[in-house]
Amino acid sequence: MTNAQQAFAQLARQPDDGIDLAAAALAVSGLFQQDLAANETLAALDRLAAEAGTRLLPQADVFDKVRALNQFLFEEIGFAGNQDDFYDPRNSFLDQVLSRRLGIPITLSVLYIEIARRLGLPAYGVGFPGHFLVRIGRGDTALMLDVYAGGVALPEAELDQRLADLYGRGTLSIQSHPALLRPATKREILVRMLRNLTGIYRDRGERVNRLAALTASLTLAPNLPDELRERGLLYRDLDYTPAALGDLRRFVEVSDDAEQIAAVTRIIDELGGQPMRLH
């Protein structure tokens, strides 16, 4: 196990409220970048937050502070969503987002949350379907922001429209499913970052990096069915039969997808494992 993997495993053993999100996001970056200077990046984040703080008036309300922070980050500094090369893995590395001023919704959200936190603003990540968002505050007065689009505030009607675009009109709404806007845990944020990287490395055919991303996800949350199945099949393709059997057997135990369980059970039998009983 590399030093980066050991550091990540140590982080994963912490309770969720004990995880430093910025440091954890950089721990993800360190799994794929040997020359990562995490402490320097954290110091740069602190400096950026301190500079942002000079733009926020202490007596201003939350809405004015958000407007000032948006103006600083997206207009003055120039952070933006990378629309030209969305699937560049550097968009998923917080250090690269800081240096290149480019990112995807989740890493720009992590950046925004960590700067807001340093300024005393109550910011949380929201794993909204299809597009990660930032939530300022709790309760009915919470403000939903799309930081990939420059921190624009999203009213409920716009959120419902986004759900309709994904699932069809009338299928889901914020009013009927308010949990769609609940703050994500830090583990959920990190797993979502790693799932993005898993997909990127899968599409690129980079099996070593894909394996690292899957393993990191399962280090954070050991019973993720999709990750167990994918890593098990990847181990099979890499001829790591005992590891493949371990993941695939665990998948059968935790999954509730009968069709996939049946398919995986056949693979376990083909690999010489003990016959599995469907449940």
mmCIF file of N, CA and C in Angstrom, residues 195 214-215 217-218 221-235 243-255 264:
data_model
loop_
_atom_site.group_PDB
_atom_site.id
_atom_site.type_symbol
_atom_site.label_atom_id
_atom_site.label_comp_id
_atom_site.label_asym_id
_atom_site.label_seq_id
_atom_site.Cartn_x
_atom_site.Cartn_y
_atom_site.Cartn_z
ATOM 1 N N ARG A 195 -16.651 8.361 -7.962
ATOM 2 C CA ARG A 195 -17.438 7.741 -9.031
ATOM 3 C C ARG A 195 -17.212 8.462 -10.354
ATOM 4 N N LEU A 214 -12.052 2.817 -7.506
ATOM 5 C CA LEU A 214 -13.017 1.887 -6.933
ATOM 6 C C LEU A 214 -12.627 1.488 -5.510
ATOM 7 N N THR A 215 -11.348 1.227 -5.303
ATOM 8 C CA THR A 215 -10.880 0.821 -3.982
ATOM 9 C C THR A 215 -11.056 1.945 -2.974
ATOM 10 N N SER A 217 -13.372 4.284 -3.071
ATOM 11 C CA SER A 217 -14.812 4.345 -2.764
ATOM 12 C C SER A 217 -15.194 3.289 -1.734
ATOM 13 N N LEU A 218 -14.678 2.079 -1.928
ATOM 14 C CA LEU A 218 -15.021 0.983 -1.019
ATOM 15 C C LEU A 218 -14.300 1.110 0.318
ATOM 16 N N ALA A 221 -16.868 3.401 1.948
ATOM 17 C CA ALA A 221 -18.179 2.761 2.142
ATOM 18 C C ALA A 221 -18.083 1.331 1.608
ATOM 19 N N PRO A 222 -17.759 0.355 2.462
ATOM 20 C CA PRO A 222 -17.402 -0.990 2.007
ATOM 21 C C PRO A 222 -18.505 -1.785 1.326
ATOM 22 N N ASN A 223 -19.768 -1.373 1.461
ATOM 23 C CA ASN A 223 -20.865 -2.187 0.939
ATOM 24 C C ASN A 223 -21.582 -1.552 -0.250
ATOM 25 N N LEU A 224 -20.868 -0.768 -1.046
ATOM 26 C CA LEU A 224 -21.478 -0.176 -2.235
ATOM 27 C C LEU A 224 -21.632 -1.256 -3.307
ATOM 28 N N PRO A 225 -22.861 -1.647 -3.654
ATOM 29 C CA PRO A 225 -23.031 -2.763 -4.601
ATOM 30 C C PRO A 225 -22.386 -2.522 -5.958
ATOM 31 N N ASP A 226 -22.596 -1.367 -6.548
ATOM 32 C CA ASP A 226 -22.056 -1.111 -7.886
ATOM 33 C C ASP A 226 -20.544 -1.197 -7.902
ATOM 34 N N GLU A 227 -19.909 -0.625 -6.867
ATOM 35 C CA GLU A 227 -18.453 -0.642 -6.818
ATOM 36 C C GLU A 227 -17.921 -2.055 -6.560
ATOM 37 N N LEU A 228 -18.598 -2.812 -5.699
ATOM 38 C CA LEU A 228 -18.178 -4.191 -5.457
ATOM 39 C C LEU A 228 -18.254 -5.021 -6.739
ATOM 40 N N ARG A 229 -19.340 -4.862 -7.462
ATOM 41 C CA ARG A 229 -19.499 -5.621 -8.704
ATOM 42 C C ARG A 229 -18.445 -5.212 -9.719
ATOM 43 N N GLU A 230 -18.255 -3.892 -9.901
ATOM 44 C CA GLU A 230 -17.305 -3.444 -10.912
ATOM 45 C C GLU A 230 -15.877 -3.832 -10.553
ATOM 46 N N ARG A 231 -15.513 -3.666 -9.269
ATOM 47 C CA ARG A 231 -14.143 -4.035 -8.895
ATOM 48 C C ARG A 231 -13.937 -5.543 -8.996
ATOM 49 N N GLY A 232 -14.960 -6.313 -8.620
ATOM 50 C CA GLY A 232 -14.842 -7.760 -8.746
ATOM 51 C C GLY A 232 -14.618 -8.194 -10.180
ATOM 52 N N LEU A 233 -15.358 -7.592 -11.101
ATOM 53 C CA LEU A 233 -15.190 -7.932 -12.516
ATOM 54 C C LEU A 233 -13.832 -7.448 -13.035
ATOM 55 N N LEU A 234 -13.368 -6.310 -12.538
ATOM 56 C CA LEU A 234 -12.054 -5.814 -12.941
ATOM 57 C C LEU A 234 -10.960 -6.742 -12.414
ATOM 58 N N TYR A 235 -11.082 -7.172 -11.171
ATOM 59 C CA TYR A 235 -10.127 -8.148 -10.639
ATOM 60 C C TYR A 235 -10.124 -9.425 -11.471
ATOM 61 N N ALA A 243 -9.338 -12.128 -5.116
ATOM 62 C CA ALA A 243 -9.906 -10.803 -4.861
ATOM 63 C C ALA A 243 -11.233 -10.647 -5.580
ATOM 64 N N ALA A 244 -11.317 -11.167 -6.806
ATOM 65 C CA ALA A 244 -12.565 -11.095 -7.561
ATOM 66 C C ALA A 244 -13.676 -11.831 -6.826
ATOM 67 N N LEU A 245 -13.376 -13.023 -6.336
ATOM 68 C CA LEU A 245 -14.392 -13.792 -5.626
ATOM 69 C C LEU A 245 -14.849 -13.086 -4.364
ATOM 70 N N GLY A 246 -13.904 -12.458 -3.646
ATOM 71 C CA GLY A 246 -14.278 -11.745 -2.430
ATOM 72 C C GLY A 246 -15.267 -10.627 -2.710
ATOM 73 N N ASP A 247 -14.991 -9.827 -3.737
ATOM 74 C CA ASP A 247 -15.892 -8.719 -4.057
ATOM 75 C C ASP A 247 -17.228 -9.204 -4.591
ATOM 76 N N LEU A 248 -17.198 -10.200 -5.462
ATOM 77 C CA LEU A 248 -18.436 -10.654 -6.078
ATOM 78 C C LEU A 248 -19.331 -11.360 -5.065
ATOM 79 N N ARG A 249 -18.733 -12.106 -4.155
ATOM 80 C CA ARG A 249 -19.545 -12.725 -3.095
ATOM 81 C C ARG A 249 -20.165 -11.664 -2.202
ATOM 82 N N ARG A 250 -19.400 -10.645 -1.892
ATOM 83 C CA ARG A 250 -19.944 -9.573 -1.064
ATOM 84 C C ARG A 250 -21.060 -8.838 -1.803
ATOM 85 N N PHE A 251 -20.902 -8.659 -3.110
ATOM 86 C CA PHE A 251 -21.962 -8.034 -3.904
ATOM 87 C C PHE A 251 -23.261 -8.811 -3.775
ATOM 88 N N VAL A 252 -23.172 -10.135 -3.882
ATOM 89 C CA VAL A 252 -24.374 -10.963 -3.785
ATOM 90 C C VAL A 252 -25.051 -10.774 -2.425
ATOM 91 N N GLU A 253 -24.256 -10.560 -1.382
ATOM 92 C CA GLU A 253 -24.809 -10.393 -0.037
ATOM 93 C C GLU A 253 -25.522 -9.056 0.146
ATOM 94 N N VAL A 254 -25.017 -7.999 -0.504
ATOM 95 C CA VAL A 254 -25.554 -6.660 -0.208
ATOM 96 C C VAL A 254 -26.474 -6.112 -1.293
ATOM 97 N N SER A 255 -26.463 -6.702 -2.473
ATOM 98 C CA SER A 255 -27.283 -6.177 -3.566
ATOM 99 C C SER A 255 -28.738 -6.619 -3.441
ATOM 100 N N VAL A 264 -23.989 -12.452 -11.554
ATOM 101 C CA VAL A 264 -22.747 -12.519 -10.786
ATOM 102 C C VAL A 264 -22.549 -13.907 -10.191
#
